[in-house]
Short mmCIF file of C-alpha atoms and ligand atoms in Angstrom, two decimals:
data_model
loop_
_atom_site.label_atom_id
_atom_site.label_comp_id
_atom_site.label_asym_id
_atom_site.label_seq_id
_atom_site.Cartn_x
_atom_site.Cartn_y
_atom_site.Cartn_z
CA MET A 1 -2.13 -24.12 1.98
CA PRO A 2 -2.55 -21.46 4.63
CA GLY A 3 -2.40 -17.77 3.75
CA ILE A 4 -2.11 -15.45 6.73
CA ILE A 5 -3.03 -11.76 6.52
CA ILE A 6 -1.58 -9.13 8.84
CA VAL A 7 -3.61 -6.03 8.76
CA GLY A 8 -3.56 -2.63 10.55
CA SER A 9 -6.57 -2.26 12.84
CA GLN A 10 -6.48 1.59 13.25
CA PHE A 11 -4.98 4.45 11.12
CA GLY A 12 -1.67 2.67 10.19
CA ASP A 13 1.59 2.79 12.05
CA GLU A 14 0.43 0.02 14.45
CA GLY A 15 3.75 -1.77 14.28
CA LYS A 16 2.80 -4.29 11.54
CA GLY A 17 6.44 -4.49 10.29
CA LYS A 18 7.65 -5.82 13.61
CA ILE A 19 4.88 -8.41 13.95
CA VAL A 20 5.48 -9.56 10.35
CA ASP A 21 9.18 -9.85 11.08
CA TYR A 22 8.35 -11.92 14.21
CA LEU A 23 5.81 -14.22 12.56
CA VAL A 24 8.03 -14.88 9.41
CA GLU A 25 10.51 -16.47 11.82
CA THR A 26 8.18 -18.26 14.23
CA LEU A 27 5.76 -19.64 11.60
CA ASN A 28 8.59 -20.54 9.15
CA ILE A 29 7.23 -18.40 6.36
CA GLU A 30 9.07 -18.36 3.10
CA HIS A 31 6.90 -15.90 1.13
CA VAL A 32 5.72 -12.46 2.16
CA ALA A 33 3.52 -10.36 -0.03
CA ARG A 34 2.37 -6.74 -0.07
CA TYR A 35 -0.89 -6.11 -1.66
CA GLN A 36 -1.62 -2.38 -1.76
CA GLY A 37 -0.20 1.10 -1.23
CA GLY A 38 3.37 2.11 -2.14
CA ASN A 39 6.07 4.11 -0.42
CA ASN A 40 3.56 6.05 1.57
CA ALA A 41 4.10 3.17 3.92
CA GLY A 42 7.20 2.69 5.89
CA HIS A 43 8.44 0.66 8.75
CA THR A 44 11.53 0.45 10.84
CA VAL A 45 12.50 -3.08 11.83
CA VAL A 46 15.24 -3.65 14.32
CA VAL A 47 17.07 -6.97 13.99
CA LYS A 48 19.83 -7.66 16.55
CA GLY A 49 20.16 -4.00 17.23
CA GLU A 50 20.45 -3.14 13.47
CA LYS A 51 17.82 -0.70 12.07
CA PHE A 52 16.25 -1.22 8.70
CA LYS A 53 13.92 1.36 7.19
CA LEU A 54 11.71 -0.14 4.36
CA HIS A 55 9.04 1.53 2.25
CA ASN A 56 8.12 -0.90 -0.49
CA ILE A 57 9.72 -4.25 0.40
CA PRO A 58 8.34 -6.34 3.20
CA SER A 59 10.66 -6.82 6.17
CA GLY A 60 10.96 -10.61 5.53
CA VAL A 61 13.53 -9.66 2.95
CA ILE A 62 16.12 -9.06 5.73
CA HIS A 63 15.91 -12.78 6.51
CA GLY A 64 16.24 -13.97 2.93
CA LYS A 65 12.58 -14.68 2.36
CA VAL A 66 10.86 -14.33 -1.04
CA CYS A 67 9.11 -10.88 -1.09
CA MET A 68 6.37 -10.26 -3.60
CA LEU A 69 5.02 -6.86 -4.50
CA GLY A 70 1.50 -7.43 -5.68
CA ASN A 71 -0.63 -5.98 -8.56
CA GLY A 72 -2.52 -3.86 -6.04
CA MET A 73 0.57 -1.76 -5.28
CA VAL A 74 1.77 1.53 -6.89
CA ILE A 75 5.45 1.62 -7.31
CA ASP A 76 7.87 4.53 -7.57
CA PRO A 77 10.79 2.74 -9.45
CA ASP A 78 13.46 5.18 -8.26
CA VAL A 79 12.46 4.68 -4.62
CA LEU A 80 12.33 0.85 -5.07
CA LEU A 81 15.71 0.73 -6.75
CA SER A 82 17.33 2.76 -4.04
CA GLU A 83 15.72 0.52 -1.46
CA ILE A 84 17.20 -2.48 -3.30
CA LYS A 85 20.60 -0.90 -3.47
CA GLY A 86 20.46 0.00 0.20
CA LEU A 87 19.91 -3.60 1.09
CA GLN A 88 22.64 -4.86 -1.25
CA ALA A 89 25.14 -2.39 0.35
CA ARG A 90 24.36 -4.14 3.65
CA GLY A 91 25.01 -7.60 2.17
CA ILE A 92 21.39 -8.52 1.54
CA ASP A 93 20.49 -9.54 -1.99
CA PRO A 94 16.66 -9.29 -2.03
CA LYS A 95 14.65 -12.21 -3.33
CA LEU A 96 12.03 -10.09 -4.95
CA ILE A 97 9.18 -10.65 -7.29
CA ILE A 98 7.35 -7.62 -8.63
CA SER A 99 3.99 -7.98 -10.38
CA PRO A 100 4.00 -6.50 -13.92
CA LEU A 101 0.34 -5.42 -13.19
CA ALA A 102 1.40 -3.04 -10.41
CA HIS A 103 1.12 0.58 -11.39
CA VAL A 104 4.01 3.05 -11.74
CA ILE A 105 4.14 6.33 -9.84
CA THR A 106 5.53 9.00 -12.19
CA GLN A 107 6.87 12.45 -11.56
CA LYS A 108 3.51 13.84 -12.78
CA HIS A 109 1.74 11.99 -9.95
CA LYS A 110 4.21 13.23 -7.38
CA ASP A 111 3.80 16.86 -8.70
CA LEU A 112 0.00 16.60 -8.45
CA ASP A 113 0.11 15.06 -4.95
CA ARG A 114 2.32 17.91 -3.73
CA LYS A 115 -0.71 20.30 -4.30
CA ASP A 116 -2.74 18.38 -1.65
CA THR A 117 -3.74 20.67 1.30
CA LYS A 118 -6.81 18.92 2.55
CA ILE A 119 -5.96 15.30 3.40
CA GLY A 120 -2.44 15.60 4.50
CA THR A 121 -1.11 12.94 2.16
CA THR A 122 2.41 11.75 2.26
CA LYS A 123 3.04 13.53 -1.02
CA ARG A 124 4.41 10.42 -2.69
CA GLY A 125 2.04 10.42 -5.66
CA ILE A 126 -0.08 7.57 -4.37
CA GLY A 127 -3.52 9.02 -4.93
CA PRO A 128 -2.83 10.35 -8.48
CA ALA A 129 -1.22 7.03 -9.45
CA TYR A 130 -4.36 5.11 -8.40
CA ALA A 131 -6.52 7.72 -10.10
CA ASP A 132 -4.83 7.01 -13.44
CA LYS A 133 -5.09 3.25 -12.74
CA ILE A 134 -8.88 3.56 -12.30
CA SER A 135 -9.20 5.92 -15.24
CA ARG A 136 -7.37 3.25 -17.30
CA THR A 137 -4.65 5.72 -18.32
CA GLY A 138 -2.02 4.55 -15.98
CA MET A 139 1.35 2.84 -16.77
CA ARG A 140 2.10 -0.62 -15.42
CA VAL A 141 5.41 -1.99 -14.18
CA GLY A 142 5.50 -4.50 -17.09
CA GLU A 143 5.69 -1.56 -19.45
CA LEU A 144 8.76 -0.02 -17.84
CA ASN A 145 11.99 -0.03 -19.83
CA ASN A 146 14.38 -0.48 -16.94
CA SER A 147 16.66 -3.44 -17.09
CA GLU A 148 17.51 -3.24 -13.42
CA LEU A 149 13.88 -3.41 -12.39
CA SER A 150 12.77 -5.84 -14.99
CA LYS A 151 14.94 -8.67 -13.64
CA TYR A 152 12.72 -8.83 -10.63
CA ILE A 153 9.42 -8.86 -12.58
CA GLY A 154 7.33 -12.12 -12.37
CA ASP A 155 3.85 -13.46 -12.02
CA VAL A 156 3.02 -12.80 -8.42
CA SER A 157 -0.36 -14.56 -8.56
CA LEU A 158 1.14 -17.69 -10.11
CA LYS A 159 4.06 -17.86 -7.68
CA LEU A 160 1.90 -17.31 -4.55
CA ASN A 161 -0.63 -19.90 -5.69
CA GLU A 162 2.12 -22.38 -6.47
CA ALA A 163 3.50 -21.87 -2.92
CA LEU A 164 0.18 -22.16 -1.30
CA ASP A 165 -0.59 -25.34 -3.30
CA LYS A 166 2.55 -26.89 -1.96
CA ASN A 167 1.29 -26.14 1.58
CA LYS A 168 3.70 -23.35 2.18
CA ASN A 169 2.73 -20.56 4.60
CA VAL A 170 2.38 -17.18 2.78
CA LEU A 171 2.03 -14.01 4.73
CA PHE A 172 0.21 -11.02 3.33
CA GLU A 173 1.33 -7.73 4.80
CA GLY A 174 -1.12 -4.87 4.80
CA ALA A 175 0.12 -1.36 4.71
CA GLN A 176 -1.66 1.65 6.38
CA GLY A 177 -4.72 0.63 8.43
CA THR A 178 -8.39 -0.30 8.28
CA LEU A 179 -9.61 3.34 8.91
CA LEU A 180 -7.57 4.54 5.95
CA ASP A 181 -9.26 2.12 3.57
CA ILE A 182 -10.59 3.90 0.47
CA ASP A 183 -13.98 2.28 0.88
CA HIS A 184 -14.31 1.49 4.52
CA GLY A 185 -12.18 4.15 6.12
CA THR A 186 -12.95 7.75 7.10
CA TYR A 187 -13.50 8.96 3.46
CA PRO A 188 -12.20 11.37 2.12
CA TYR A 189 -9.49 11.32 4.78
CA VAL A 190 -8.09 8.01 3.60
CA THR A 191 -5.44 6.49 1.36
CA SER A 192 -6.28 5.45 -2.14
CA SER A 193 -6.30 1.67 -1.73
CA ASN A 194 -8.14 -1.21 -0.05
CA THR A 195 -6.09 -1.59 3.09
CA ILE A 196 -8.38 -4.27 4.67
CA ALA A 197 -7.91 -7.97 4.59
CA GLY A 198 -10.08 -8.35 1.50
CA GLY A 199 -7.48 -6.28 -0.49
CA ALA A 200 -4.91 -9.16 -0.02
CA CYS A 201 -6.91 -11.24 -2.55
CA THR A 202 -7.57 -8.61 -5.19
CA GLY A 203 -4.13 -7.12 -4.70
CA THR A 204 -2.22 -10.35 -5.44
CA GLY A 205 -4.52 -12.68 -7.31
CA VAL A 206 -5.12 -15.18 -4.53
CA SER A 207 -8.51 -16.69 -3.70
CA PRO A 208 -10.22 -15.91 -0.35
CA LYS A 209 -10.48 -19.64 0.08
CA LYS A 210 -6.77 -19.80 0.67
CA ILE A 211 -6.75 -17.44 3.64
CA LYS A 212 -6.72 -19.29 6.95
CA LEU A 213 -5.79 -16.61 9.55
CA ILE A 214 -6.23 -12.92 9.86
CA ILE A 215 -4.45 -10.96 12.48
CA GLY A 216 -5.14 -7.36 13.31
CA VAL A 217 -2.34 -5.30 14.67
CA ALA A 218 -3.59 -2.68 17.08
CA LYS A 219 -1.49 -0.25 19.08
CA ALA A 220 -2.34 -0.08 22.83
CA TYR A 221 -3.52 3.50 22.22
CA THR A 222 -4.46 5.33 18.89
CA THR A 223 -2.42 7.42 16.56
CA ARG A 224 -3.20 9.11 13.26
CA VAL A 225 -1.08 11.16 10.78
CA GLY A 226 -2.80 13.55 8.45
CA SER A 227 -6.19 15.11 8.67
CA GLY A 228 -9.60 13.51 9.50
CA PRO A 229 -11.74 12.47 12.44
CA PHE A 230 -10.18 11.07 15.54
CA PRO A 231 -12.70 10.71 18.38
CA THR A 232 -10.24 9.83 21.18
CA GLU A 233 -7.51 12.30 20.26
CA LEU A 234 -5.64 13.91 23.20
CA THR A 235 -4.48 17.40 22.50
CA ASP A 236 -3.18 17.86 26.09
CA LYS A 237 -0.03 16.81 27.94
CA THR A 238 -0.98 13.20 28.01
CA GLY A 239 -1.11 13.17 24.21
CA ASP A 240 2.29 14.94 24.14
CA SER A 241 3.73 12.36 26.53
CA LEU A 242 2.44 9.44 24.44
CA ARG A 243 4.06 11.05 21.31
CA GLU A 244 7.35 11.52 23.03
CA LYS A 245 7.57 8.15 24.82
CA GLY A 246 6.13 6.31 21.87
CA ALA A 247 8.44 8.12 19.32
CA GLU A 248 5.23 8.89 17.41
CA PHE A 249 6.79 10.62 14.37
CA GLY A 250 6.08 9.31 10.82
CA THR A 251 8.63 6.91 9.26
CA THR A 252 8.01 8.27 5.84
CA THR A 253 7.37 12.02 6.47
CA GLY A 254 8.72 12.49 9.96
CA ARG A 255 5.40 14.29 10.79
CA PRO A 256 4.28 14.24 14.53
CA ARG A 257 1.47 11.74 14.86
CA ARG A 258 -1.79 12.77 16.64
CA CYS A 259 -2.22 10.55 19.72
CA GLY A 260 -5.19 9.43 21.80
CA TRP A 261 -6.74 6.73 23.87
CA LEU A 262 -7.60 3.27 22.71
CA ASP A 263 -10.89 3.29 20.72
CA ILE A 264 -12.99 0.01 21.11
CA PRO A 265 -15.83 0.97 18.66
CA MET A 266 -13.02 1.39 16.05
CA LEU A 267 -11.40 -1.94 16.88
CA ASN A 268 -14.81 -3.70 16.77
CA TYR A 269 -15.37 -2.14 13.32
CA SER A 270 -11.99 -3.54 12.35
CA VAL A 271 -12.85 -6.96 13.74
CA ARG A 272 -16.00 -6.83 11.53
CA VAL A 273 -14.59 -5.53 8.17
CA ASN A 274 -11.46 -7.67 8.35
CA GLY A 275 -12.85 -10.80 10.08
CA LEU A 276 -10.00 -10.67 12.55
CA ASP A 277 -9.10 -14.04 14.33
CA ALA A 278 -6.86 -12.40 16.82
CA PHE A 279 -5.10 -9.16 17.70
CA ALA A 280 -1.42 -8.38 18.14
CA LEU A 281 -1.35 -5.50 20.65
CA THR A 282 1.78 -3.32 20.26
CA LYS A 283 3.62 -0.56 22.24
CA ILE A 284 1.85 -1.45 25.46
CA ASP A 285 5.11 -0.35 27.23
CA VAL A 286 4.49 3.20 26.14
CA LEU A 287 1.37 3.26 28.63
CA SER A 288 3.64 2.39 31.69
CA GLY A 289 3.87 5.09 34.23
CA LEU A 290 0.39 6.57 33.57
CA LYS A 291 -1.75 6.76 36.76
CA GLU A 292 -4.90 5.96 34.82
CA LEU A 293 -5.82 4.78 31.39
CA LYS A 294 -9.09 5.48 29.47
CA ILE A 295 -10.63 3.11 26.93
CA CYS A 296 -13.35 4.44 24.74
CA THR A 297 -16.22 1.96 24.92
CA ALA A 298 -18.89 3.63 22.90
CA TYR A 299 -19.73 6.74 20.90
CA GLU A 300 -22.49 9.17 21.71
CA HIS A 301 -24.08 11.31 18.98
CA ASN A 302 -26.92 13.74 19.53
CA GLY A 303 -27.39 12.40 23.04
CA LYS A 304 -27.81 8.85 21.87
CA THR A 305 -25.31 5.97 22.09
CA LEU A 306 -24.51 4.70 18.56
CA ASP A 307 -24.86 1.01 18.20
CA SER A 308 -22.53 0.63 15.25
CA PHE A 309 -19.57 2.48 13.91
CA PRO A 310 -20.72 5.55 11.71
CA THR A 311 -20.09 5.08 8.02
CA ASP A 312 -20.06 8.91 7.59
CA ALA A 313 -16.79 10.72 8.61
CA LYS A 314 -18.83 13.86 9.31
CA VAL A 315 -20.66 11.88 12.00
CA LEU A 316 -17.50 10.44 13.44
CA GLU A 317 -16.05 13.97 13.69
CA LYS A 318 -18.88 14.87 15.95
CA VAL A 319 -19.22 11.78 18.19
CA LYS A 320 -18.49 12.07 21.91
CA PRO A 321 -16.40 9.21 23.27
CA VAL A 322 -17.65 7.38 26.35
CA TYR A 323 -14.77 6.27 28.53
CA GLU A 324 -14.06 3.45 30.98
CA ILE A 325 -11.34 4.41 33.30
CA LEU A 326 -8.69 1.78 34.33
CA SER A 327 -5.81 1.97 36.78
CA GLY A 328 -2.41 2.29 35.28
CA TRP A 329 0.81 0.49 36.16
CA GLY A 330 4.23 1.67 36.98
CA ASP A 331 7.38 1.41 34.99
CA ILE A 332 8.33 -2.19 34.05
CA ASN A 333 11.70 -3.58 33.04
CA LEU A 334 12.24 -5.76 30.14
CA GLU A 335 12.77 -8.86 32.18
CA THR A 336 9.28 -8.37 33.78
CA TRP A 337 7.69 -7.79 30.40
CA HIS A 338 8.99 -11.25 29.31
CA ASN A 339 7.28 -13.05 32.20
CA SER A 340 3.63 -12.47 32.34
CA THR A 341 3.33 -14.03 35.83
CA LYS A 342 5.28 -11.07 37.08
CA TRP A 343 3.02 -8.43 35.37
CA PRO A 344 1.10 -6.08 37.71
CA LYS A 345 -2.59 -7.04 37.76
CA GLU A 346 -3.40 -3.72 35.93
CA ILE A 347 -1.68 -4.92 32.75
CA HIS A 348 -3.67 -8.14 32.74
CA ASN A 349 -6.77 -6.04 33.41
CA TYR A 350 -6.06 -3.76 30.48
CA ILE A 351 -5.56 -6.64 28.07
CA GLU A 352 -8.52 -8.70 29.30
CA THR A 353 -10.76 -5.64 29.12
CA ILE A 354 -9.94 -5.15 25.46
CA GLU A 355 -10.47 -8.84 24.78
CA LYS A 356 -13.86 -8.80 26.48
CA LEU A 357 -14.99 -5.69 24.76
CA THR A 358 -13.97 -6.81 21.29
CA ARG A 359 -14.63 -10.59 21.82
CA THR A 360 -11.29 -11.23 20.15
CA PRO A 361 -8.27 -12.81 21.74
CA ILE A 362 -5.08 -10.79 22.03
CA SER A 363 -2.60 -13.44 21.09
CA ILE A 364 0.57 -11.29 20.83
CA ILE A 365 1.81 -8.50 23.03
CA SER A 366 4.66 -6.29 21.86
CA PHE A 367 6.54 -4.25 24.40
CA GLY A 368 9.56 -2.83 22.39
CA PRO A 369 10.86 -2.50 18.85
CA GLY A 370 13.10 -5.59 18.75
CA ARG A 371 11.79 -9.09 17.63
CA GLU A 372 12.75 -10.36 21.13
CA ASP A 373 10.42 -7.83 22.79
CA THR A 374 7.43 -9.93 22.14
CA PHE A 375 5.17 -12.11 24.35
CA ILE A 376 2.89 -14.78 22.99
CA ARG A 377 -0.33 -15.32 24.98
CA HIS A 378 -1.81 -17.91 22.69
CA LYS A 379 -0.13 -20.08 20.17
CA ILE A 380 -0.51 -18.83 16.66
CA LYS A 381 -1.45 -21.64 14.28
CA ALA A 382 -2.35 -21.12 10.64
P1 IMP B 401 -1.56 9.04 0.97
O1 IMP B 401 -1.53 7.56 1.23
O2 IMP B 401 -0.09 9.59 0.80
O3 IMP B 401 -2.38 9.48 -0.24
O4 IMP B 401 -2.16 9.83 2.23
C1 IMP B 401 -3.51 9.68 2.51
C2 IMP B 401 -3.72 9.55 4.01
O5 IMP B 401 -3.17 8.43 4.52
C3 IMP B 401 -2.93 10.64 4.82
O6 IMP B 401 -3.69 10.99 5.99
C4 IMP B 401 -1.68 10.07 5.29
O7 IMP B 401 -1.06 10.62 6.44
C5 IMP B 401 -2.16 8.60 5.49
N1 IMP B 401 -1.17 7.58 5.44
C6 IMP B 401 -0.68 7.07 4.29
N2 IMP B 401 0.33 6.15 4.47
C7 IMP B 401 0.35 6.05 5.87
C8 IMP B 401 1.05 5.10 6.75
O8 IMP B 401 1.82 4.29 6.33
N3 IMP B 401 0.79 5.37 8.03
C9 IMP B 401 -0.16 6.20 8.55
N4 IMP B 401 -0.78 7.06 7.72
C10 IMP B 401 -0.60 6.93 6.36
#
């Protein structure tokens, strides 16, 4: 009865959608569940050259998998319905089950969110909808009077547990990333839900006992959209080139993403709060052509090296990253990426350095947007 959680290890936009898409096929997964967030998330999945942009529905829907939207989500019915219609127009009839316990994003929530100037939210009404949920004044999906939506409503917890009890693999797809978690992220510069692996259980009604594997998706560098501390941010030409080469513009809002070097203290924090078994390292191809690469190995604060990740965003804002400098590698063609024996030694070194510093295996390497642009270093077994 293995449950597998895929979670973002940084500030979101790590490429979770593509990794979910890949694993759904390779692990023969029939059920994919989202457990938090709403249409603040968004991912683009490329299947056989065809581009799909999704905000609520997990990418497994494209392959006819049963997709669940858990109670931990907040749902904008108009956006969800137009996503369903968009899929139908392309010949995909989504197999969808929406929890009646998920909360509804209303016009009032969107209007309130538009007033945000501090956090740099996606202005989709996410925070205000969760605020109403916690204040016990919110409206739940089960109360909606919309015949089109109600045909998809079902008991997500029951269905997922039935599937797990029949020994079916269930994949839980996290949205956003660990550092945007409402409790464990860089508060107040966070989203309004529990993005970490633990959220999968509360956000769907599945016991932690049923989770067998937790994979953290990490970009080979770091990006962040919106305000908040970002110790390894690059505001120079290298940052601009990562943005251009990595097409680092938000899927949901189109905003340019802030870019920076890979941050090991952040990844180690993510390993800890999520209990990561392995990493999937994405967009490594974007680093090709750089003469040297920096990896932040520690933070200094007030002249001292911190021995754990700061819980206070105000401290994180002031830390000084300590860097290890690694040699870069030249441009690589796709064929070479597919064959690790042909990789320049600098690529192996970059990957192995991260593994050593995080004490976590990097099992999947992604070097392009397509499902086929993926290299498996260790067999994934739930
Ligand atoms: P909200 O989730 O719209 O309330 O925005 C809160 C913070 O989370 C802002 O900094 C957003 O930019 C960020 N955020 C929300 N969703 C995503 C995402 O899917 N990727 C990256 N950042 C996100």
